[in-house]
Tab-separated table of C-alpha atoms and ligand atoms in Angstrom:
chain	number	residue	atom	x	y	z
A	78	MET	CA	12.949	-22.783	-7.074
A	79	SER	CA	16.479	-22.201	-6.091
A	80	LEU	CA	17.525	-21.499	-9.633
A	81	MET	CA	16.719	-17.817	-10.442
A	82	ILE	CA	16.884	-16.848	-14.154
A	83	SER	CA	16.063	-13.275	-14.357
A	84	VAL	CA	16.849	-9.955	-16.053
A	85	SER	CA	19.576	-9.403	-13.348
A	86	GLY	CA	21.241	-12.757	-14.183
A	87	VAL	CA	21.330	-16.279	-13.046
A	88	ARG	CA	21.721	-17.576	-9.557
A	89	GLY	CA	21.711	-20.946	-7.935
A	90	LEU	CA	22.726	-23.477	-5.232
A	91	VAL	CA	26.376	-24.692	-6.262
A	92	GLY	CA	26.137	-28.397	-7.252
A	93	LYS	CA	22.317	-28.407	-7.235
A	94	THR	CA	20.916	-25.906	-9.686
A	95	MET	CA	24.250	-24.002	-10.277
A	96	THR	CA	26.210	-26.457	-12.219
A	97	ALA	CA	29.181	-26.622	-14.738
A	98	GLU	CA	26.567	-27.774	-17.367
A	99	LEU	CA	24.513	-24.829	-16.606
A	100	ALA	CA	27.592	-22.576	-16.891
A	101	ARG	CA	28.368	-24.265	-20.061
A	102	ASP	CA	24.920	-23.670	-21.474
A	103	MET	CA	25.225	-19.794	-20.304
A	104	GLY	CA	28.529	-19.703	-22.202
A	105	LEU	CA	26.841	-21.012	-25.369
A	106	THR	CA	23.904	-18.649	-24.924
A	107	PHE	CA	26.015	-15.639	-24.364
A	108	GLY	CA	28.352	-16.499	-27.122
A	109	THR	CA	25.298	-16.813	-29.442
A	110	PHE	CA	24.010	-13.519	-28.473
A	111	ILE	CA	27.362	-11.738	-29.232
A	112	ASP	CA	27.668	-13.732	-32.339
A	113	GLY	CA	30.957	-15.364	-31.329
A	114	GLY	CA	32.723	-12.135	-30.800
A	115	PRO	CA	35.496	-10.955	-28.249
A	116	VAL	CA	34.312	-11.521	-24.581
A	117	ILE	CA	35.938	-10.708	-21.201
A	118	VAL	CA	35.139	-13.086	-18.416
A	119	ALA	CA	36.001	-12.854	-14.616
A	120	ARG	CA	34.983	-14.246	-11.148
A	121	ASP	CA	34.653	-13.470	-7.515
A	122	THR	CA	36.562	-15.420	-4.960
A	123	ARG	CA	34.053	-18.316	-4.213
A	124	SER	CA	35.647	-21.646	-4.267
A	125	SER	CA	33.148	-22.863	-6.789
A	126	GLY	CA	34.372	-20.118	-9.342
A	127	PRO	CA	37.076	-21.881	-11.347
A	128	GLU	CA	35.032	-24.924	-12.272
A	129	LEU	CA	32.000	-22.751	-13.220
A	130	LEU	CA	34.273	-20.219	-15.223
A	131	GLY	CA	35.970	-23.335	-16.916
A	132	ALA	CA	32.639	-24.711	-18.112
A	133	LEU	CA	31.455	-21.070	-19.095
A	134	VAL	CA	34.515	-20.286	-21.248
A	135	GLU	CA	34.131	-23.665	-22.824
A	136	GLY	CA	30.787	-22.805	-24.023
A	137	LEU	CA	31.791	-19.305	-25.047
A	138	GLN	CA	34.568	-20.993	-27.250
A	139	GLN	CA	32.154	-23.557	-28.979
A	140	THR	CA	30.380	-20.573	-30.365
A	141	GLY	CA	33.607	-19.062	-31.702
A	142	CYS	CA	34.154	-16.381	-29.085
A	143	SER	CA	37.752	-15.310	-28.337
A	144	VAL	CA	38.102	-15.063	-24.480
A	145	THR	CA	39.940	-12.793	-22.291
A	146	ASP	CA	40.212	-14.203	-18.734
A	147	LEU	CA	40.659	-11.500	-15.983
A	148	GLY	CA	40.881	-14.146	-13.232
A	149	VAL	CA	39.418	-12.854	-9.875
A	150	ALA	CA	38.075	-9.283	-10.368
A	151	THR	CA	35.357	-7.233	-9.105
A	152	THR	CA	32.282	-6.373	-10.895
A	153	PRO	CA	33.153	-2.744	-11.479
A	154	GLY	CA	36.666	-3.509	-12.427
A	155	THR	CA	35.379	-5.994	-14.983
A	156	GLY	CA	32.876	-3.602	-16.216
A	157	ASN	CA	35.454	-0.932	-16.647
A	158	ARG	CA	37.680	-3.299	-18.623
A	159	VAL	CA	34.873	-4.225	-20.889
A	160	ALA	CA	33.843	-0.584	-21.617
A	161	SER	CA	37.214	0.503	-22.371
A	162	GLY	CA	38.090	-2.374	-24.977
A	163	ASN	CA	36.684	-3.968	-27.963
A	164	ALA	CA	34.746	-6.764	-26.211
A	165	ARG	CA	31.289	-7.236	-27.234
A	166	GLY	CA	30.400	-8.144	-23.479
A	167	GLY	CA	31.504	-9.591	-20.313
A	168	ILE	CA	30.500	-12.276	-17.885
A	169	ILE	CA	31.217	-12.296	-14.112
A	170	ILE	CA	30.823	-15.803	-12.011
A	171	THR	CA	29.434	-14.036	-8.781
A	172	ALA	CA	26.377	-14.490	-6.719
A	173	SER	CA	27.015	-11.043	-5.213
A	174	HIS	CA	25.884	-10.610	-1.646
A	175	ASN	CA	24.397	-14.394	-1.393
A	176	PRO	CA	25.820	-17.039	0.985
A	177	VAL	CA	28.788	-18.883	-0.099
A	178	GLU	CA	26.667	-21.903	-1.039
A	179	TRP	CA	25.438	-19.934	-4.051
A	180	ASN	CA	26.958	-18.857	-7.185
A	181	GLY	CA	25.858	-16.845	-10.162
A	182	ILE	CA	26.513	-15.645	-13.662
A	183	LYS	CA	26.206	-11.943	-14.391
A	184	PHE	CA	26.307	-10.464	-17.984
A	185	LEU	CA	27.578	-7.112	-18.904
A	186	ASP	CA	26.938	-5.573	-22.139
A	187	LYS	CA	29.511	-3.908	-24.432
A	188	ASN	CA	29.462	-0.843	-22.358
A	189	GLY	CA	30.382	-2.741	-19.382
A	190	SER	CA	26.849	-2.164	-17.598
A	191	ALA	CA	24.051	-4.498	-16.599
A	192	PRO	CA	22.246	-5.058	-19.643
A	193	PRO	CA	18.699	-3.406	-20.060
A	194	PRO	CA	15.801	-5.708	-19.380
A	195	GLU	CA	15.017	-6.078	-23.162
A	196	THR	CA	18.752	-7.114	-23.643
A	197	ALA	CA	18.392	-9.563	-20.879
A	198	GLN	CA	15.095	-10.913	-22.175
A	199	LYS	CA	16.960	-11.671	-25.673
A	200	ILE	CA	19.534	-13.451	-23.612
A	201	ILE	CA	17.118	-15.757	-21.722
A	202	ALA	CA	15.122	-16.541	-24.965
A	203	ILE	CA	18.320	-17.799	-26.508
A	204	TYR	CA	19.106	-19.951	-23.455
A	205	GLU	CA	15.355	-21.394	-23.351
A	206	SER	CA	15.553	-21.876	-27.319
A	207	ARG	CA	18.705	-23.887	-27.000
A	208	ASN	CA	19.355	-22.769	-30.547
A	209	PHE	CA	23.051	-22.019	-29.971
A	210	ARG	CA	25.764	-20.714	-32.384
A	211	ARG	CA	28.330	-23.430	-33.227
A	212	ASP	CA	31.791	-22.680	-34.612
A	213	GLU	CA	33.586	-25.991	-35.431
A	214	SER	CA	37.274	-24.189	-35.771
A	215	PRO	CA	39.685	-24.844	-33.169
A	216	PRO	CA	39.282	-22.212	-30.142
A	217	THR	CA	41.810	-19.388	-30.056
A	218	GLU	CA	44.023	-19.447	-26.847
A	219	ILE	CA	42.485	-17.814	-23.807
A	220	GLU	CA	43.985	-14.527	-23.125
A	221	ARG	CA	45.040	-13.757	-19.386
A	222	ASP	CA	44.775	-10.297	-18.115
A	223	ASP	CA	45.578	-9.419	-14.568
A	224	SER	CA	45.555	-5.607	-15.263
A	225	ALA	CA	41.786	-4.933	-14.821
A	226	GLY	CA	42.001	-4.155	-11.150
A	227	GLN	CA	44.847	-1.687	-11.534
A	228	ILE	CA	43.313	0.228	-14.623
A	229	HIS	CA	40.034	0.549	-12.538
A	230	LEU	CA	41.776	1.842	-9.507
A	231	GLU	CA	44.076	4.431	-11.325
A	232	LYS	CA	40.834	5.706	-13.115
A	233	VAL	CA	39.115	5.949	-9.630
A	234	LEU	CA	42.237	7.855	-8.021
A	235	SER	CA	42.375	10.214	-10.937
A	236	LEU	CA	38.793	11.484	-9.966
A	237	VAL	CA	39.468	12.750	-6.644
A	238	PRO	CA	41.824	15.112	-5.062
A	239	GLN	CA	44.418	12.602	-3.903
A	240	GLU	CA	46.797	15.014	-2.023
A	241	ALA	CA	44.141	16.718	-0.214
A	242	ILE	CA	42.573	13.490	1.056
A	243	ALA	CA	46.060	12.082	1.989
A	244	GLU	CA	46.810	15.182	3.904
A	245	ARG	CA	44.103	14.181	6.467
A	246	LYS	CA	45.713	10.849	6.987
A	247	PHE	CA	42.273	9.104	7.809
A	248	ALA	CA	42.274	5.920	9.972
A	249	VAL	CA	39.874	3.625	7.898
A	250	VAL	CA	38.618	0.053	8.708
A	251	LEU	CA	37.814	-1.792	5.591
A	252	ASP	CA	35.931	-5.139	5.486
A	253	SER	CA	36.401	-6.817	2.234
A	254	ILE	CA	34.531	-10.169	3.196
A	255	ASN	CA	37.527	-12.135	1.693
A	256	GLY	CA	35.973	-10.959	-1.704
A	257	ALA	CA	37.168	-9.697	-5.001
A	258	GLY	CA	37.567	-6.216	-3.645
A	259	CYS	CA	40.386	-7.219	-1.103
A	260	SER	CA	43.598	-6.003	-2.969
A	261	THR	CA	42.200	-2.959	-5.061
A	262	GLY	CA	39.913	-1.841	-2.070
A	263	ARG	CA	43.094	-1.746	0.342
A	264	GLU	CA	45.349	-0.108	-2.518
A	265	LEU	CA	42.766	2.541	-2.977
A	266	LEU	CA	42.619	3.606	0.697
A	267	GLU	CA	46.532	3.425	1.101
A	268	ARG	CA	47.068	5.459	-2.109
A	269	LEU	CA	44.546	8.028	-0.384
A	270	GLY	CA	47.011	8.256	2.683
A	271	CYS	CA	44.802	6.328	4.817
A	272	ALA	CA	45.777	4.110	7.864
A	273	VAL	CA	44.052	0.972	6.856
A	274	THR	CA	42.934	-1.765	9.335
A	275	HIS	CA	41.818	-4.500	6.807
A	276	LEU	CA	39.329	-7.134	8.151
A	277	ASN	CA	38.790	-10.202	6.050
A	278	ASN	CA	41.498	-9.274	3.589
A	279	GLU	CA	42.310	-12.421	1.858
A	280	PRO	CA	40.818	-13.203	-1.283
A	281	THR	CA	39.929	-16.641	-0.276
A	282	GLY	CA	36.205	-16.794	-0.623
A	283	LEU	CA	35.558	-17.898	2.803
A	284	PHE	CA	33.191	-15.292	4.001
A	285	ALA	CA	33.700	-14.595	7.780
A	286	HIS	CA	30.142	-13.393	8.061
A	287	SER	CA	26.836	-13.435	5.941
A	288	PRO	CA	28.086	-11.333	3.047
A	289	GLU	CA	25.204	-8.910	2.599
A	290	PRO	CA	26.365	-5.466	3.738
A	291	ILE	CA	23.671	-4.791	6.198
A	292	ALA	CA	23.655	-3.975	9.693
A	293	GLU	CA	23.191	-7.390	11.239
A	294	ASN	CA	26.209	-8.620	9.441
A	295	LEU	CA	28.650	-5.876	10.057
A	296	THR	CA	29.005	-5.906	14.044
A	297	GLY	CA	32.681	-6.849	13.609
A	298	LEU	CA	33.150	-4.024	11.574
A	299	CYS	CA	31.417	-1.651	13.879
A	300	ASP	CA	33.605	-2.968	16.926
A	301	ALA	CA	36.770	-2.648	14.931
A	302	VAL	CA	35.812	1.209	14.025
A	303	ARG	CA	35.384	1.816	17.726
A	304	SER	CA	38.289	0.063	19.001
A	305	THR	CA	40.823	1.602	16.319
A	306	GLY	CA	39.164	5.121	16.656
A	307	ALA	CA	38.880	5.119	12.918
A	308	ALA	CA	37.226	7.882	11.159
A	309	VAL	CA	35.138	5.659	8.907
A	310	GLY	CA	34.337	2.007	8.382
A	311	PHE	CA	33.566	0.456	4.908
A	312	ALA	CA	32.115	-2.861	4.092
A	313	GLN	CA	32.125	-4.212	0.297
A	314	ASP	CA	30.128	-7.176	-0.698
A	315	PRO	CA	31.942	-10.112	-2.377
A	316	ASP	CA	32.014	-8.603	-6.128
A	317	ALA	CA	32.687	-5.052	-4.667
A	318	ASP	CA	29.923	-3.209	-6.260
A	319	ARG	CA	28.035	-2.358	-3.174
A	320	LEU	CA	29.408	-0.358	-0.204
A	321	ALA	CA	28.023	0.064	3.374
A	322	VAL	CA	29.213	2.847	5.673
A	323	VAL	CA	29.942	2.999	9.548
A	324	ASP	CA	30.628	6.324	11.226
A	325	GLU	CA	33.471	7.134	13.600
A	326	THR	CA	31.336	6.291	16.628
A	327	GLY	CA	30.906	2.553	15.415
A	328	ARG	CA	27.375	3.214	14.098
A	329	PHE	CA	26.054	1.549	11.052
A	330	ILE	CA	24.644	4.382	9.118
A	331	GLY	CA	22.500	2.432	6.615
A	332	GLU	CA	22.874	1.521	3.004
A	333	GLU	CA	20.725	4.270	1.991
A	334	TYR	CA	23.348	6.823	3.320
A	335	THR	CA	26.234	5.678	0.641
A	336	ILE	CA	24.404	7.230	-2.396
A	337	ALA	CA	23.313	10.117	-0.226
A	338	LEU	CA	26.712	11.030	0.781
A	339	ALA	CA	28.129	10.550	-2.890
A	340	ALA	CA	25.338	12.628	-4.257
A	341	GLU	CA	26.166	15.474	-1.624
A	342	LEU	CA	29.785	15.583	-2.747
A	343	THR	CA	29.052	15.184	-6.345
A	344	PHE	CA	26.165	17.997	-6.568
A	345	ARG	CA	28.743	20.374	-4.679
A	346	HIS	CA	31.165	20.270	-7.515
A	347	ARG	CA	29.484	18.990	-10.444
A	348	PRO	CA	25.720	19.983	-10.395
A	349	GLY	CA	23.272	18.022	-12.515
A	350	SER	CA	20.858	15.296	-12.576
A	351	ALA	CA	20.968	12.083	-10.268
A	352	ALA	CA	18.925	8.938	-11.071
A	353	VAL	CA	17.900	6.568	-8.351
A	354	ASN	CA	15.152	3.901	-8.259
A	355	LEU	CA	11.853	4.351	-6.918
A	356	ALA	CA	12.473	2.600	-3.784
A	357	THR	CA	15.464	4.882	-2.862
A	358	SER	CA	15.255	7.132	0.137
A	359	ARG	CA	13.986	10.772	-0.292
A	360	MET	CA	17.032	12.016	1.407
A	361	ILE	CA	18.739	12.488	-2.071
A	362	ASP	CA	15.786	14.788	-3.208
A	363	ASP	CA	16.308	17.083	-0.244
A	364	ILE	CA	20.192	17.103	-0.947
A	365	ALA	CA	19.450	17.896	-4.582
A	366	ALA	CA	17.020	20.681	-3.537
A	367	LYS	CA	19.944	22.284	-1.357
A	368	HIS	CA	22.141	22.662	-4.443
A	369	PRO	CA	21.223	24.919	-7.468
A	370	GLY	CA	20.808	23.077	-10.758
A	371	CYS	CA	20.337	19.739	-9.227
A	372	ASN	CA	17.476	17.278	-9.473
A	373	VAL	CA	16.546	13.629	-9.182
A	374	ILE	CA	15.109	11.215	-11.770
A	375	ARG	CA	13.240	8.152	-10.397
A	376	SER	CA	13.636	4.916	-12.400
A	377	ALA	CA	12.197	1.505	-12.208
A	378	VAL	CA	13.874	-0.826	-9.654
A	379	GLY	CA	16.962	-2.685	-10.956
A	380	GLU	CA	20.324	-1.501	-11.580
A	381	ALA	CA	19.994	-1.722	-15.412
A	382	ASN	CA	17.037	0.643	-15.280
A	383	VAL	CA	18.922	3.109	-13.225
A	384	VAL	CA	21.606	3.029	-15.841
A	385	THR	CA	19.236	3.633	-18.659
A	386	ALA	CA	18.016	6.616	-16.846
A	387	MET	CA	21.352	7.882	-16.147
A	388	ARG	CA	22.326	7.737	-19.770
A	389	GLU	CA	19.163	9.358	-20.878
A	390	HIS	CA	19.218	12.224	-18.739
A	391	HIS	CA	23.088	12.748	-18.708
A	392	CYS	CA	23.271	12.228	-14.963
A	393	VAL	CA	26.344	13.081	-12.964
A	394	ILE	CA	25.740	10.243	-10.243
A	395	GLY	CA	23.239	7.711	-9.727
A	396	GLY	CA	22.406	4.516	-7.808
A	397	GLU	CA	20.351	2.583	-5.488
A	398	GLY	CA	19.444	2.770	-1.568
A	399	ASN	CA	21.442	-0.900	-1.235
A	400	GLY	CA	24.704	0.823	-1.210
A	401	GLY	CA	25.047	0.826	-5.034
A	402	VAL	CA	26.684	3.996	-6.367
A	403	ILE	CA	27.296	4.733	-10.153
A	404	ASP	CA	29.858	7.258	-11.128
A	405	PRO	CA	29.491	7.474	-14.783
A	406	ARG	CA	33.039	8.978	-15.086
A	407	VAL	CA	34.409	5.608	-14.223
A	408	VAL	CA	31.550	3.186	-15.957
A	409	HIS	CA	27.892	2.723	-15.597
A	410	ILE	CA	27.947	0.163	-12.909
A	411	ARG	CA	27.884	0.156	-9.205
A	412	ASP	CA	31.107	0.704	-7.745
A	413	SER	CA	32.405	0.394	-3.969
A	414	LEU	CA	35.784	1.999	-4.899
A	415	ILE	CA	34.483	5.202	-6.357
A	416	SER	CA	32.076	5.259	-3.477
A	417	MET	CA	34.889	5.082	-0.968
A	418	ALA	CA	36.943	7.618	-2.557
A	419	LEU	CA	33.866	10.092	-2.825
A	420	ILE	CA	33.060	9.714	0.659
A	421	LEU	CA	36.620	10.239	1.827
A	422	GLN	CA	36.832	13.321	-0.410
A	423	LEU	CA	33.666	14.622	1.426
A	424	LEU	CA	35.163	13.994	4.737
A	425	SER	CA	38.468	15.744	3.648
A	426	GLU	CA	36.548	18.906	2.783
A	427	SER	CA	34.816	19.083	6.178
A	428	ASP	CA	36.068	19.810	9.649
A	429	GLN	CA	33.340	17.644	11.171
A	430	PRO	CA	33.312	13.665	11.573
A	431	LEU	CA	31.071	11.555	9.579
A	432	SER	CA	28.563	11.265	12.396
A	433	ARG	CA	27.944	15.101	12.246
A	434	ILE	CA	27.707	15.274	8.610
A	435	VAL	CA	25.158	12.381	8.586
A	436	ASP	CA	23.277	14.003	11.394
A	437	GLY	CA	23.195	17.174	9.092
A	438	LEU	CA	21.316	15.384	6.372
A	439	PRO	CA	17.589	14.852	6.562
A	440	ARG	CA	16.654	11.863	8.565
A	441	TYR	CA	13.792	9.565	7.359
A	442	GLU	CA	12.448	6.164	8.708
A	443	MET	CA	11.604	3.520	6.048
A	444	ILE	CA	9.633	0.379	6.499
A	445	LYS	CA	9.441	-2.455	4.066
A	446	GLN	CA	6.932	-5.227	3.947
A	447	LYS	CA	6.044	-8.067	1.681
A	448	MET	CA	2.626	-9.841	1.454
A	449	PRO	CA	1.425	-12.915	-0.704
A	450	MET	CA	-0.754	-12.167	-3.592
A	451	SER	CA	-1.414	-14.089	-6.584
A	452	ARG	CA	-0.301	-12.269	-9.815
A	453	ASP	CA	-3.528	-11.622	-11.363
A	454	ARG	CA	-4.648	-9.677	-8.343
A	455	ILE	CA	-1.567	-7.556	-8.184
A	456	GLN	CA	-2.624	-5.250	-11.201
A	457	GLU	CA	-5.954	-4.609	-9.247
A	458	PHE	CA	-4.201	-3.801	-6.018
A	459	LEU	CA	-1.992	-1.189	-8.067
A	460	GLU	CA	-5.132	0.497	-9.626
A	461	ALA	CA	-6.749	0.308	-5.984
A	462	ALA	CA	-3.708	2.155	-4.603
A	463	LYS	CA	-3.566	4.787	-7.555
A	464	ALA	CA	-7.442	5.417	-7.013
A	465	ASP	CA	-6.826	6.061	-3.360
A	466	ALA	CA	-3.999	8.407	-4.065
A	467	SER	CA	-5.796	11.607	-5.439
A	468	ASP	CA	-3.990	13.835	-2.761
A	469	GLY	CA	-0.453	12.639	-3.923
A	470	THR	CA	1.684	12.467	-6.947
A	471	VAL	CA	1.827	9.118	-8.786
A	472	ASN	CA	4.732	7.566	-10.362
A	473	ASP	CA	3.732	4.330	-12.023
A	474	CYS	CA	6.854	3.356	-14.052
A	475	ASP	CA	7.398	0.277	-11.762
A	476	GLY	CA	4.424	-0.513	-9.538
A	477	VAL	CA	2.803	2.487	-8.095
A	478	ARG	CA	4.744	5.040	-5.899
A	479	ILE	CA	2.736	7.902	-4.326
A	480	ASP	CA	4.513	10.863	-2.925
A	481	TRP	CA	3.012	13.283	-0.391
A	482	PRO	CA	4.581	16.232	1.234
A	483	ALA	CA	5.354	14.235	4.402
A	484	GLY	CA	6.531	10.971	2.763
A	485	TRP	CA	6.023	8.373	0.048
A	486	ALA	CA	4.794	4.891	-0.498
A	487	LEU	CA	5.615	2.289	-3.209
A	488	VAL	CA	3.844	-0.900	-3.849
A	489	ARG	CA	5.200	-3.296	-6.453
A	490	ALA	CA	5.073	-6.772	-7.622
A	491	SER	CA	7.899	-8.937	-6.872
A	492	ASN	CA	9.823	-10.225	-10.121
A	493	THR	CA	10.357	-13.653	-8.835
A	494	GLU	CA	7.738	-14.550	-6.229
A	495	PRO	CA	3.901	-14.445	-5.838
A	496	ILE	CA	4.290	-11.432	-3.524
A	497	VAL	CA	3.801	-7.530	-3.316
A	498	ARG	CA	6.364	-5.401	-1.708
A	499	ILE	CA	5.164	-2.375	0.077
A	500	SER	CA	7.737	0.304	1.195
A	501	ALA	CA	7.031	3.668	2.993
A	502	GLU	CA	9.267	6.526	4.171
A	503	ALA	CA	8.438	9.503	6.362
A	504	ALA	CA	10.208	11.426	8.926
A	505	THR	CA	8.941	9.383	11.967
A	506	ARG	CA	8.342	5.678	12.122
A	507	THR	CA	4.819	6.280	13.075
A	508	ASP	CA	4.165	8.353	10.092
A	509	ALA	CA	5.787	5.668	7.739
A	510	GLU	CA	3.548	3.042	9.340
A	511	SER	CA	0.327	5.084	8.634
A	512	LEU	CA	1.373	5.549	4.976
A	513	ASN	CA	2.153	1.847	4.796
A	514	GLU	CA	-1.165	1.073	6.284
A	515	ARG	CA	-3.039	3.312	4.106
A	516	ILE	CA	-1.693	1.516	1.005
A	517	ARG	CA	-2.097	-1.848	2.520
A	518	ARG	CA	-5.744	-1.144	3.209
A	519	ALA	CA	-6.402	-0.121	-0.452
A	520	GLY	CA	-5.628	-3.723	-1.193
A	521	ALA	CA	-6.637	-5.699	1.780
A	522	HIS	CA	-9.534	-7.415	0.004
A	523	LEU	CA	-6.981	-8.898	-2.559
A	524	LEU	CA	-4.577	-10.565	-0.016
A	525	GLY	CA	-3.905	-14.167	-0.246
A	526	PRO	CA	-2.108	-16.940	-2.276
B	911	MG	MG1	27.167	-7.236	-5.424
């Protein structure tokens, strides 16, 4: 059960389900998929990374791929490097926000983005068929390239008014969780004139706290913001694609605010469409409504689905409510660096502290619940929820989301487990609970394993 092969990539427990053998097979798989073409590889800082990366490269080379190895690099840095070169794809050894006992294999398409579901399915089908391409000629030498982080950093810096931000000399606390974002995260802030207090700042892969950037794991960051009097605190996850934010009072403002704040700044300067998934807070709709010429597209859950919607609608910004912001000017991938830069620009344009800016945004309460339900009953549940929603607006691109004037509820099947997830959001917790309860009632008779 602990090996997960899904459209989002592969994750497993190191030494148990995530082994060198599996990594080599995934190299054979991806090498077959890209027909032995050029490929870029990287890893986060987990100590299991080098061995897995070595095995992965072996598999790639057996299919005839020429390999460029970025060493330790962030997911957005790797994506940016893939998108700007002639590689046919990229692979990062990372289990993202999972604990250190885990590792994973994340594929990138030739655009440097998470592959769309149909592409990911093709990759999985090659793995399952074990019908791998074989190239008997001697492998070409692995090319080492340490420049990906720097190239990504310069691109991010070129997109914000560096001097105007630097003039404010913001004090910032950054928690890099000893992950891949340590060096570029810090350099970004320093180049933007910030006085940086850097927590967990060595790329050792020894995670000082549970690595998911959520409130319960970031009490150290909140304390450091308070004790240093910083204007803002930032937390990256181990592969530096997600960012959580703490305001100057030491309050964890929630992962939903990263995309909300980035959208506020983006809409102000470059009006257009934003794409977010169905489970993302309605805050961004309210922000879009305030800015002429701006609107929000809702996609199915999953980074690749957001990216597909962004490309289709030429979105100026996009992301997910888990702290993942995508700025297409950099690359279509979630990126903690551009997220920090946009939020600092927002602060630099205001004479108010972050807490006041946040309090000026609409406030919602979101509740999330999961319930066991066998797969064959889930479709029935979705139909029942839809039938019960005649007074709302239904979006059924991924489960069923119903929007009412006062809030919304979403019911969808998990991709990996026999459960349904229900989320509901409204202005107050009581209202969110009653929307959640309404959905739950529609499917109450179907509950159970
Ligand atoms: Mg991540």
